[in-house]
XYZ file of C-alpha atoms in Angstrom:
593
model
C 17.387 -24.036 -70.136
C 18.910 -25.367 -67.243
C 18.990 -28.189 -64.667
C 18.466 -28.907 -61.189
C 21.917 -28.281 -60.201
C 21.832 -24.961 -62.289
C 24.243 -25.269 -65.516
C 22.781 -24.956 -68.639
C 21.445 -27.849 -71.008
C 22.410 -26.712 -74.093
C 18.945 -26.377 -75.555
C 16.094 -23.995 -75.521
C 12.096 -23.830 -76.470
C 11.105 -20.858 -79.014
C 7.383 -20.021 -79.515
C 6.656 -18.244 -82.991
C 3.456 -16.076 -83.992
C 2.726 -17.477 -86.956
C 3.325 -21.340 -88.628
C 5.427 -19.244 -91.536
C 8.003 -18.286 -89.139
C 8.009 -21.848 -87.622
C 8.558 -22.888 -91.496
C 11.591 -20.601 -91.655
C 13.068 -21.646 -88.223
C 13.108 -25.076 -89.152
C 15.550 -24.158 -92.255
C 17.988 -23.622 -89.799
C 18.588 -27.293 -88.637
C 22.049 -28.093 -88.775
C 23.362 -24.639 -89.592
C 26.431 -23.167 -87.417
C 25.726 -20.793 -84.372
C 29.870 -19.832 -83.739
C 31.638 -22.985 -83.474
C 28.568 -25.296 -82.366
C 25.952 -26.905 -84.947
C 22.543 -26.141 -83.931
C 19.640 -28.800 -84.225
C 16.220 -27.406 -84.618
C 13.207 -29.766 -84.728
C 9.745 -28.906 -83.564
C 6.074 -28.588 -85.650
C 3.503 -25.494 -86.055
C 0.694 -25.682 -83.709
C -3.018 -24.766 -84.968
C -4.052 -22.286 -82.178
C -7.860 -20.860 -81.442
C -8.401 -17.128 -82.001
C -7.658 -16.076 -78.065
C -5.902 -19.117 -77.181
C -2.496 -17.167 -76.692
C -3.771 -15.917 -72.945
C -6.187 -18.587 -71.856
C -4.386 -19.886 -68.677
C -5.987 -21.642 -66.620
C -5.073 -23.136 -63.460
C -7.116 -26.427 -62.052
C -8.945 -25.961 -58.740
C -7.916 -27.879 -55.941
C -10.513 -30.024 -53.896
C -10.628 -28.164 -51.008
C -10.627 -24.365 -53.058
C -13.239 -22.699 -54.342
C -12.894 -19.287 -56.785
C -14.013 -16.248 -55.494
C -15.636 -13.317 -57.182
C -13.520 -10.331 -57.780
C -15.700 -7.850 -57.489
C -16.860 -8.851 -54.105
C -13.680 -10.066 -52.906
C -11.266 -7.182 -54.365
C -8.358 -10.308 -53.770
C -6.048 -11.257 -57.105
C -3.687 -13.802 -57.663
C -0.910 -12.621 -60.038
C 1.889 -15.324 -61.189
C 4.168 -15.368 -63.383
C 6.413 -12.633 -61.848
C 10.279 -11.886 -62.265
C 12.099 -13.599 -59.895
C 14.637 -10.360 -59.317
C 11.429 -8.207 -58.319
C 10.250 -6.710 -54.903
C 7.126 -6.315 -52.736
C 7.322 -2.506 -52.981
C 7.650 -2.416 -56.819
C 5.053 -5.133 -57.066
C 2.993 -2.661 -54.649
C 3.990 0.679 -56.987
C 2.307 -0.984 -59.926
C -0.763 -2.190 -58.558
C -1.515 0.428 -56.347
C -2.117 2.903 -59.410
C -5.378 1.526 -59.583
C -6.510 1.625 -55.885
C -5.559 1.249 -52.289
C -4.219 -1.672 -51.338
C -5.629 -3.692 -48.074
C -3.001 -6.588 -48.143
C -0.110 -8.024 -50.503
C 0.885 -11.126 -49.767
C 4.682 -11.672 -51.309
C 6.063 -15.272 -50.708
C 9.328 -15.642 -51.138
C 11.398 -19.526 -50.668
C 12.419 -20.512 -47.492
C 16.044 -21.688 -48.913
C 17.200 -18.730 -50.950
C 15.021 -15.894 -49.667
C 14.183 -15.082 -53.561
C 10.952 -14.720 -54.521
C 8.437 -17.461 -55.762
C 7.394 -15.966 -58.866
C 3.336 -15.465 -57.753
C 1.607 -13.165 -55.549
C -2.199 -12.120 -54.032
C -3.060 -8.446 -54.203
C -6.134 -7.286 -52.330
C -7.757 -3.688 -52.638
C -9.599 -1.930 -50.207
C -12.526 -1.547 -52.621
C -13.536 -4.747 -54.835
C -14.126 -2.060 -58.260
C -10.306 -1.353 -58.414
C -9.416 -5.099 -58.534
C -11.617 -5.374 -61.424
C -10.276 -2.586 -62.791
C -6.425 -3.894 -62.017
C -7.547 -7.345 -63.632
C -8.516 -5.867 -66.852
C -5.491 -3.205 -67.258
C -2.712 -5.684 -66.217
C -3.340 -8.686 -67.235
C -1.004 -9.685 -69.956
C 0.704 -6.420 -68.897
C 4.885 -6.596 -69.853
C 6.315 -6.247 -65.787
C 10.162 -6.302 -66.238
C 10.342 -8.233 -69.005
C 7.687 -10.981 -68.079
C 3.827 -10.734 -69.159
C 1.814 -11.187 -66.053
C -0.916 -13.513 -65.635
C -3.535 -12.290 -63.002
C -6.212 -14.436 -61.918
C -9.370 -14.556 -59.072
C -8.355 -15.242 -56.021
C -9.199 -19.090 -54.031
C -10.802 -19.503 -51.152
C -10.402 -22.423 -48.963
C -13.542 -24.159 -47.685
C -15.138 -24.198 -44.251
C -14.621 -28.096 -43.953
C -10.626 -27.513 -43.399
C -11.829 -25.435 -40.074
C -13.208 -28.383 -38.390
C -9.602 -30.566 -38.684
C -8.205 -27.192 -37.344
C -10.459 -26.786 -34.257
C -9.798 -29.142 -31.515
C -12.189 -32.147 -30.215
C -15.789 -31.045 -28.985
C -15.125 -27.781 -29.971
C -18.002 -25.754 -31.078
C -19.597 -23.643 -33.504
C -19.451 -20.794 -31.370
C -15.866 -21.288 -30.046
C -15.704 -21.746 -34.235
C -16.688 -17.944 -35.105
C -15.037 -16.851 -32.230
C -11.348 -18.043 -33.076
C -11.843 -16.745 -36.540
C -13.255 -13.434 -35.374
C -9.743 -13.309 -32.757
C -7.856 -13.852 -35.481
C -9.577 -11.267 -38.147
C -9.075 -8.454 -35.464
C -5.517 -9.678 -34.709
C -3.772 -7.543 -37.121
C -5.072 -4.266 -35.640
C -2.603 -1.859 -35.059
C -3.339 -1.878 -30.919
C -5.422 -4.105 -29.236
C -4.107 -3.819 -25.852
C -2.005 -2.622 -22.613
C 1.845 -3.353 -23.765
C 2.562 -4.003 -20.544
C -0.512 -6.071 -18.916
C -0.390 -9.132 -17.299
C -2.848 -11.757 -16.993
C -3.816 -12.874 -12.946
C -3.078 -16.479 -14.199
C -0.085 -15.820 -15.463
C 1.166 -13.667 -12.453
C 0.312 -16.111 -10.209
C 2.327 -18.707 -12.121
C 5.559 -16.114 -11.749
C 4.871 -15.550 -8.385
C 4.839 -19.171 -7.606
C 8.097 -20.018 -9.954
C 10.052 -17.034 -8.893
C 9.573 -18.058 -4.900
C 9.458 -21.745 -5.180
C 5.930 -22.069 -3.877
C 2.766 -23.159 -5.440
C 0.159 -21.345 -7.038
C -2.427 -22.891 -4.784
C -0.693 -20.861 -2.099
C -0.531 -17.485 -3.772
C -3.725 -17.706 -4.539
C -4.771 -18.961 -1.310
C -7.770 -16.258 -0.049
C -7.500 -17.459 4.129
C -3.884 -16.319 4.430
C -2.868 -12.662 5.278
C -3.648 -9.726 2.962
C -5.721 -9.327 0.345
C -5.892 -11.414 -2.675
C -6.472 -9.191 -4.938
C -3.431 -6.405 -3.737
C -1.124 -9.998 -3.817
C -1.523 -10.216 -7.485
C -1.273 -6.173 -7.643
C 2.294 -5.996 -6.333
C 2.794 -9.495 -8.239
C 2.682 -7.700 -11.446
C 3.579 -4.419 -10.617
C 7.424 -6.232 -9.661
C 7.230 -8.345 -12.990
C 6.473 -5.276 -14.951
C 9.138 -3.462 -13.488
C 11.635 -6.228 -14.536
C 9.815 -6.580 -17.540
C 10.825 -2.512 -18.229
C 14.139 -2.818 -16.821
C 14.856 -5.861 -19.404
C 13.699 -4.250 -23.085
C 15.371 -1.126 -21.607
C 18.520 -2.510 -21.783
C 18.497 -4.228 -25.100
C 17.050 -0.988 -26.792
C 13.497 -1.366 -26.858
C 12.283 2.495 -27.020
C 9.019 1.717 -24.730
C 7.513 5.341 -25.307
C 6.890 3.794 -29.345
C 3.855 1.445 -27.817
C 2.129 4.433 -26.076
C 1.052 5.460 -29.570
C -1.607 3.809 -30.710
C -2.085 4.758 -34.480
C 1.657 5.153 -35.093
C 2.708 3.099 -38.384
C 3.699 -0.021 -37.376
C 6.522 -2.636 -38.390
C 5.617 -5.525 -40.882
C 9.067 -8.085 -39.427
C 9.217 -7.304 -35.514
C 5.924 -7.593 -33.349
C 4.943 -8.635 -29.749
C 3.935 -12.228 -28.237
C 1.961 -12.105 -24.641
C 0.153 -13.995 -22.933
C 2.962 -16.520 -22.490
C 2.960 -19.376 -19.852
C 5.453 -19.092 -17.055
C 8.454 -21.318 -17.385
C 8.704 -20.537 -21.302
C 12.446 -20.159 -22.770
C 14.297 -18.374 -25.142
C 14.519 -22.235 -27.069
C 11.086 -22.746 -26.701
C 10.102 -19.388 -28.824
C 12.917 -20.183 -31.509
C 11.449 -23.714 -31.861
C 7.765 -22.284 -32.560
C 8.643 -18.940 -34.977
C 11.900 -20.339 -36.583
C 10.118 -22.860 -38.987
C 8.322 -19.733 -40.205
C 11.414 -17.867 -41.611
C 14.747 -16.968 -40.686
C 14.793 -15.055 -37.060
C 16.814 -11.830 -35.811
C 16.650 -10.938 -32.296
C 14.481 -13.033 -29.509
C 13.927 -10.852 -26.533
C 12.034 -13.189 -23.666
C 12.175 -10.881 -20.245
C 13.229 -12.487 -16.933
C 9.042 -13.296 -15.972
C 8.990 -14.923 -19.327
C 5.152 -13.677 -20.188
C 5.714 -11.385 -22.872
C 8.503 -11.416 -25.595
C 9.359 -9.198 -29.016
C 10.183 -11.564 -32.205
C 12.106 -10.204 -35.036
C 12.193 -11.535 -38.376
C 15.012 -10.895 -40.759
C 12.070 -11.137 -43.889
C 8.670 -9.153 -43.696
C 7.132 -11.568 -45.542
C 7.744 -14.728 -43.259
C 7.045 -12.222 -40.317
C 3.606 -11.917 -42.055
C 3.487 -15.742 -42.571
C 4.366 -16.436 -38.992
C 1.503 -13.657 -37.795
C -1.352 -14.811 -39.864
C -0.736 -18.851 -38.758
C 0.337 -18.384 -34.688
C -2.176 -15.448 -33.551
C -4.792 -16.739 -31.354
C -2.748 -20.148 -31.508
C -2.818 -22.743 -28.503
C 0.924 -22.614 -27.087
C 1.062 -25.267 -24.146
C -2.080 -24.369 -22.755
C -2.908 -20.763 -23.539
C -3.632 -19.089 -27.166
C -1.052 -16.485 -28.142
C -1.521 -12.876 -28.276
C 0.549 -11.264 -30.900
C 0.849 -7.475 -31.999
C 2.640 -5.367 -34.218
C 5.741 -3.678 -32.895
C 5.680 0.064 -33.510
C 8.343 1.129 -36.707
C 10.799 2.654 -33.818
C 10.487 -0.466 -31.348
C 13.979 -0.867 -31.567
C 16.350 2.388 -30.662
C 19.981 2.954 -31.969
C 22.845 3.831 -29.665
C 20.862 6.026 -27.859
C 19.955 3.524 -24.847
C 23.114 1.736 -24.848
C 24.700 5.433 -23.840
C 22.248 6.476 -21.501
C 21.622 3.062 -19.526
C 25.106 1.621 -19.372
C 26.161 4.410 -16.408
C 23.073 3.616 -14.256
C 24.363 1.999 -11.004
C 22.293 -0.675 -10.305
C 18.993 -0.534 -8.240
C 17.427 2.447 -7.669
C 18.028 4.333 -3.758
C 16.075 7.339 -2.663
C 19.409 9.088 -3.333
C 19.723 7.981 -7.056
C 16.149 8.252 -7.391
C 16.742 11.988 -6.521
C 19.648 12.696 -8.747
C 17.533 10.797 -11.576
C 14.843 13.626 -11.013
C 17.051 16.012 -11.324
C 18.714 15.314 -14.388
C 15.367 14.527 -16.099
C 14.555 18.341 -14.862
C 17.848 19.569 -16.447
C 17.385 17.309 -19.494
C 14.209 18.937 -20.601
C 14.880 21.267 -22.986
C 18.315 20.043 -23.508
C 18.003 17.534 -26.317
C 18.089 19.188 -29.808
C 16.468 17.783 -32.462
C 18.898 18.084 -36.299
C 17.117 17.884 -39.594
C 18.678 17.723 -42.900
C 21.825 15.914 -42.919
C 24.038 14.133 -45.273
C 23.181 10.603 -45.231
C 27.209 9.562 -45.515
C 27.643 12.171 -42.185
C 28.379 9.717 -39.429
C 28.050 10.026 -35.647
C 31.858 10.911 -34.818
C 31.746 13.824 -37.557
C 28.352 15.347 -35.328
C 29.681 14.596 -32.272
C 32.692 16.634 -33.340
C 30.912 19.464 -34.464
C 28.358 19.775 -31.803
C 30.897 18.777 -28.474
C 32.241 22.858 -29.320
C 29.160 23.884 -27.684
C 29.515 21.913 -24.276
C 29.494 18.545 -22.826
C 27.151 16.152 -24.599
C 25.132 13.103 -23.076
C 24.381 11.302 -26.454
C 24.741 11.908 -30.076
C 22.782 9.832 -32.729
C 21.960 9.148 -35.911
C 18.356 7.403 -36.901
C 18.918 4.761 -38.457
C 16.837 2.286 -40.658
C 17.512 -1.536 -42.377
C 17.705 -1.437 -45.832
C 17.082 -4.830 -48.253
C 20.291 -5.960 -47.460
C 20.326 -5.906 -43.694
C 22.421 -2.644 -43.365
C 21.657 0.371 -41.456
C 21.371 3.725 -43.092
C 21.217 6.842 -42.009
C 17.221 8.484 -42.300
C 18.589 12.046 -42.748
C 18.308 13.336 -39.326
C 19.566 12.712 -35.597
C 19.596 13.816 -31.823
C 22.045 15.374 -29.663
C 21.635 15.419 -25.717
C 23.624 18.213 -23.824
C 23.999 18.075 -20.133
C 22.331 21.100 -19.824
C 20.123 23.653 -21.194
C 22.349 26.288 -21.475
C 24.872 24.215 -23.884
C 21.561 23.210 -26.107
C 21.207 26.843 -26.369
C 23.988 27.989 -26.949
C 24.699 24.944 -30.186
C 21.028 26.450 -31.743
C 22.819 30.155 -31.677
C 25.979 29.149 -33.014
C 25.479 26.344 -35.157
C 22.022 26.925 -36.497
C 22.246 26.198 -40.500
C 26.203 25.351 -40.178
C 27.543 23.232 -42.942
C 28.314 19.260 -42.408
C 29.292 17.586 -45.364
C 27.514 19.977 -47.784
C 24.653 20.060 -46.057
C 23.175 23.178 -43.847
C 21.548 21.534 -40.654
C 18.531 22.855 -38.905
C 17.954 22.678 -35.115
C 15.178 23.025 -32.496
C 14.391 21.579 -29.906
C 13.692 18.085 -29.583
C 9.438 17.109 -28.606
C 10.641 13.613 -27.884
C 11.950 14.155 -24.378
C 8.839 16.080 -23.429
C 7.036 13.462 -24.882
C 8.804 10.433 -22.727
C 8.358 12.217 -19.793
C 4.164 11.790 -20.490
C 2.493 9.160 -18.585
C 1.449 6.493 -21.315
C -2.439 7.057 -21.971
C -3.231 10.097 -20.329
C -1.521 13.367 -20.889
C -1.125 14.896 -17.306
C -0.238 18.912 -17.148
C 0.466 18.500 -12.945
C 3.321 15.773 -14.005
C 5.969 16.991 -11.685
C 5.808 16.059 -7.820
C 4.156 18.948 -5.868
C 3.690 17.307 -2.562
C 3.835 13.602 -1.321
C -0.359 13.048 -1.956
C -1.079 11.412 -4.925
C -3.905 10.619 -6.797
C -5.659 7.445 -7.397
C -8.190 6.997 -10.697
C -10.045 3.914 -11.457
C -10.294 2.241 -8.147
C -12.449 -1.132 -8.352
C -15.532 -0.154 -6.756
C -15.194 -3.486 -4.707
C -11.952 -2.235 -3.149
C -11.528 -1.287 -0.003
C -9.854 1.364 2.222
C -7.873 -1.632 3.803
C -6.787 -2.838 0.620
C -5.732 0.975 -0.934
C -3.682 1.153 2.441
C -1.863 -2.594 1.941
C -0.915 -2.087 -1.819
C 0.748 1.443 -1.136
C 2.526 0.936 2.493
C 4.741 -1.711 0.797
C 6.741 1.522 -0.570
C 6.593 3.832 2.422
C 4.877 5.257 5.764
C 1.573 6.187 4.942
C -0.272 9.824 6.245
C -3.860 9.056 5.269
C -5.464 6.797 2.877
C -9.578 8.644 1.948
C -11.798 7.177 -0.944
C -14.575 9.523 -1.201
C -17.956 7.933 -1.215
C -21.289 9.106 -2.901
C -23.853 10.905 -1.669
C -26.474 9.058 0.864
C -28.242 9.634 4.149
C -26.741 7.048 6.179
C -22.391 7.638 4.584
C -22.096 4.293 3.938
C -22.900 4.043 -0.230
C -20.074 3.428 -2.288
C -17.204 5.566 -3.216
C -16.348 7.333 -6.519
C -14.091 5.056 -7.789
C -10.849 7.527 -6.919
C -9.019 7.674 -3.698
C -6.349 10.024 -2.280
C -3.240 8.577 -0.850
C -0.954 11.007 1.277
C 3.096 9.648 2.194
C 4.487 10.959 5.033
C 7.460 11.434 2.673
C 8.295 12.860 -1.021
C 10.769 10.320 -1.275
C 8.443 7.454 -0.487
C 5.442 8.988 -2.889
C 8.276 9.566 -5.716
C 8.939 5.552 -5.292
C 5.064 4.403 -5.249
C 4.184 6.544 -8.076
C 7.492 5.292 -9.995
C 6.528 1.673 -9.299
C 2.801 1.739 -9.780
C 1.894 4.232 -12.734
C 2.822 1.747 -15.753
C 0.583 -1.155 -15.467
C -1.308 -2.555 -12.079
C -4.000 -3.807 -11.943
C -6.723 -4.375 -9.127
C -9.528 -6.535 -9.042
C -9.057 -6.293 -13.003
C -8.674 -2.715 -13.338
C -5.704 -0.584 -14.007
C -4.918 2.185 -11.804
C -4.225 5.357 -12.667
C -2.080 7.799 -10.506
C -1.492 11.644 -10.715
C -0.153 13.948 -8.116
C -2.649 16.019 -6.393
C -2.247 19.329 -4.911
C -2.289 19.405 -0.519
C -5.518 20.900 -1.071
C -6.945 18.760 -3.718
C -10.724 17.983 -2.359
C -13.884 16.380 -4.413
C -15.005 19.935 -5.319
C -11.743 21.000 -6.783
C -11.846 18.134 -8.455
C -15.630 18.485 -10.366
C -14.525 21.676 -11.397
C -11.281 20.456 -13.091
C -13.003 17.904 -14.561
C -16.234 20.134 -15.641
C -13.303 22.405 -17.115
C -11.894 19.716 -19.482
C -14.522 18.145 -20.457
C -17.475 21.187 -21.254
C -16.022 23.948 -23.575
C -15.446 27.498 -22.316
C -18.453 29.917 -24.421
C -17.264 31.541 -26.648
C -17.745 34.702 -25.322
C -15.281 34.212 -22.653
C -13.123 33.106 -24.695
C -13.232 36.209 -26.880
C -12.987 38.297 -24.064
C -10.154 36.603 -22.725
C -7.944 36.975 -26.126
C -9.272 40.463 -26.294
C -7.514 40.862 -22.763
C -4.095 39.422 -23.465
C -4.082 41.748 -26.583
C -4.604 44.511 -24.299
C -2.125 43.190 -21.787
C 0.462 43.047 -24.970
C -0.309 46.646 -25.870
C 0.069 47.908 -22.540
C 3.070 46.248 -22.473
C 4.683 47.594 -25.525
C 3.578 50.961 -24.589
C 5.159 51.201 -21.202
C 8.588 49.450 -22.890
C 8.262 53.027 -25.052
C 7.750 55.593 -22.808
């Protein structure tokens, strides 16, 4: 045994099977163990047949026990304090899918608190978990499982606020049931409130003012251009401290269980102010709050007091506004990749660097090679070494991923970025199942680059400029010609602004909801497209832009969209393989002769 301040007492409890072996123990008083005489006292206990594994544990007043087979939730306690969440997961997952395990560990000494709740996916396993393991020997311990408590409904009324009710009740608790969905929103949207609160801190003003509808221009393109210059900053921000952005455009990618995403944050809020409301939840890693302040990452250093902090503060009032929070993606945070490629980018973006920026995204397609199958110990400086042979490299790393611990180890695979195609080439012809470290790589070329170059939400074939007209998708039906024309002059001289309207006798319905707007300039398209494609929003809807062809009209554009969305028969479709085989006969024939 041992005391508070954790030396030992110098005396111990046994429990024996049966009252002869208590008889025989008891012979033992005052014999020598080693140097030390022992003293053994005690009496035999008369126990009921069953009595050995009858624990019970007293209800509190505000808990009620639930049914396992219509909950599928256990409570297991009694664990080893030197175990983990995955092996706890390992065992009880043999007997089901789980839904949830909930892991607590002490806020002092990070070590487990000896008790956890287990809930399955489908209430029959738990009942068959609760049968099989309880009593079951789990590294060294016997485990004690138990139903699961439920807390009841009169807690919820302290919780809600004065006057609140029923309704606003079930709705908070439906928020936060659906908060742990894996993607519940735009990454990058902003709320009009809370651009208008930016607006009015970044320029000293009032909000009264930016909101004001008798002064010149449109409300509504105001808050547009409002939040299409916060999200740019916003961008510009997680870019440089590694946030791989691309991760959020996939929606049913697995997602981190220590790192996720706050929005809907007040203007005015500080890095303090976030540390003060998550750090009494667990120990935190990296706060990232960009310069507008209304959305920030949080990064806990422990899972399970990330899961703590995400169950009690989603949907929670924060000043004056409830808290959105989401799951980060598993890649949210990059390794030296951005630091390499970010760190030689001069400052704001010209037409001139904007050029040279397309062209070395048009030079880096194709040039990024993808390496599978190395030696975890093989570090960056040993690929960079073997790979620079080939030609001049951009980048060279190493994925990378947090052990128990805290360090980073290597996942088994990396990414090397030439400065050109012809180098990338080249490294897959010579160096294609070479030998690093006693391992034989494999190469080919790398999807991710293609993949960041996709607009998020919409795969678009016609990505690359063809002309300076550009495409406009999901225009407010309330807007106006006027108000296409102010939101895109701010970034250049404008041709023609057209939003084709529906059929009627007299021309004046309303249009299709899709607009074309034509620059006078590449340049100046390149920059409104660059600035506008992420996240803006008008009259509440986000716009969506894709370059059109000069002679892009409303028929050209039923067609494509008849095309994608109604199949081709499949008689055409057989004839048209039944050509190309043809074509690749001919081919070979004439290559013979």
């Amino acid at each position: 045994m041992g005391n508070a301040t954790g030396n030992k007492t110098g005396y111990i409890y046994v429990d024996m099977r049966s009252e002869e072996e208590v008889e025989k123990a008891l012979k033992k008083n005052k014999d020598y163990m080693g140097e030390n005489q022992t003293v053994v006292c005690g009496r035999a206990v008369r126990r009921e047949k069953g009595s050995e594994r009858s624990f019970t544990r007293e209800l509190k007043d505000d808990e009620e026990e639930e049914d396992v087979a219509e909950s599928g939730r256990l409570f297991i306690r009694n664990l080893p304090y030197t175990c983990t969440e995955e092996e706890l997961q390992d065992l009880f997952s043999k007997h089901g899918p789980l839904a949830e395990v909930v892991f607590p560990i002490d806020n002092l000494t990070k070590k487990p608190k000896g008790y956890a709740f287990v809930s399955y996916m489908i209430p029959e396993n738990a009942v068959t978990a609760l049968a099989q393991l309880d009593g079951h020997i789990f590294q060294g311990r016997m485990l004690h499982l138990l139903p699961s408590t439920l807390k009841k409904e009169k807690a919820d009324s302290a919780h809600s606020g004065p006057g609140s009710s029923s309704y606003k009740r079930q709705k908070d608790a439906k928020n936060k049931a659906s908060s742990t969905s894996s993607h519940n929103w735009n990454t990058l949207f902003l709320g009009t409130s809370a651009v208008a609160d930016a607006i009015a801190e970044k320029y000293n003003t009032t909000k009264s003012q930016v909101l004001d509808h008798e002064s010149k221009g449109s409300v509504a393109v105001r808050m547009a251009l409002g939040e299409t210059q916060i999200v740019q900053e916003t961008r510009q921000f997680l870019l440089d401290n590694h946030v791989c952005l691309d991760s959020f455009s996939q929606a049913a990618g697995p997602r981190s269980m220590s790192v996720f995403l706050v929005k809907n944050l007040p203007a005015g809020v500080t890095v303090e102010n976030l540390e003060e409301l998550f750090s009494p939840h667990g120990t935190l890693g990296r706060v990232l709050l960009p310069p507008a302040g209304l959305t920030a990452i949080i990064e806990y250093l422990e899972p399970t007091e990330a899961k703590q902090a995400f169950t009690r503060l989603a949907y929670s009032k924060f000043q004056h506004v409830p808290l959105y929070l989401e799951w980060a993606p598993t890649g949210v945070f990059s390794a030296a990749m951005p630091s390499k490629t970010l760190t030689p980018d001069p400052g704001p973006t010209t037409n001139s660097s904007a050029q040279e920026e397309e062209e070395e995204e048009e030079e880096a397609l194709g040039s990024t090679l993808f390496i599978k199958n190395l030696n975890f110990t093989t570090t960056e400086e040993t690929l960079h070494e073997t790979f620079s042979k080939c030609g001049t490299l951009k980048t060279c790393t190493i994925s990378k991923k947090k052990d128990k611990t805290g360090q980073l180890l290597s996942m088994g695979y990396g990414f090397v970025t030439y400065r050109t195609q012809k180098a990338a080439e080249k490294a897959i012809r010579q160096l294609q199942h070479c030998s690093v470290d006693d391992h034989q790589l494999e190469l080919k070329v790398s999807e991710r680059a293609t993949k960041s170059a996709i607009v998020s939400r919409k795969k678009q074939a016609e990505r690359k400029q063809t002309s300076s007209k550009i495409l406009v998708r999901n225009v407010p039906f309330q807007a106006t010609v006027r108000e296409i024309r102010e939101l895109f002059c701010t970034f250049g001289e404008l041709k023609t602004v057209r939003l084709p309207k529906k059929a009627s006798g007299t021309g004046t319905g309303p249009h299709r909801g899709f607009g074309f707007v034509d620059f006078l300039t590449k340049q100046d398209a390149k920059k409104a497209f660059s600035a506008l494609c992420h996240s803006t929003h008008l009259y509440g809807r986000r716009l969506v832009l894709e370059w059109a062809d000069a002679e892009d009209t409303v028929e050209t554009l039923r067609r494509k969209t008849a095309e994608h969305f109604h199949e081709i028969p499949k008689k055409k479709r057989k004839a048209e393989v039944m050509e190309g085989i043809m074509e690749t006969m001919e081919a070979a024939g004439t290559e013979d002769d």
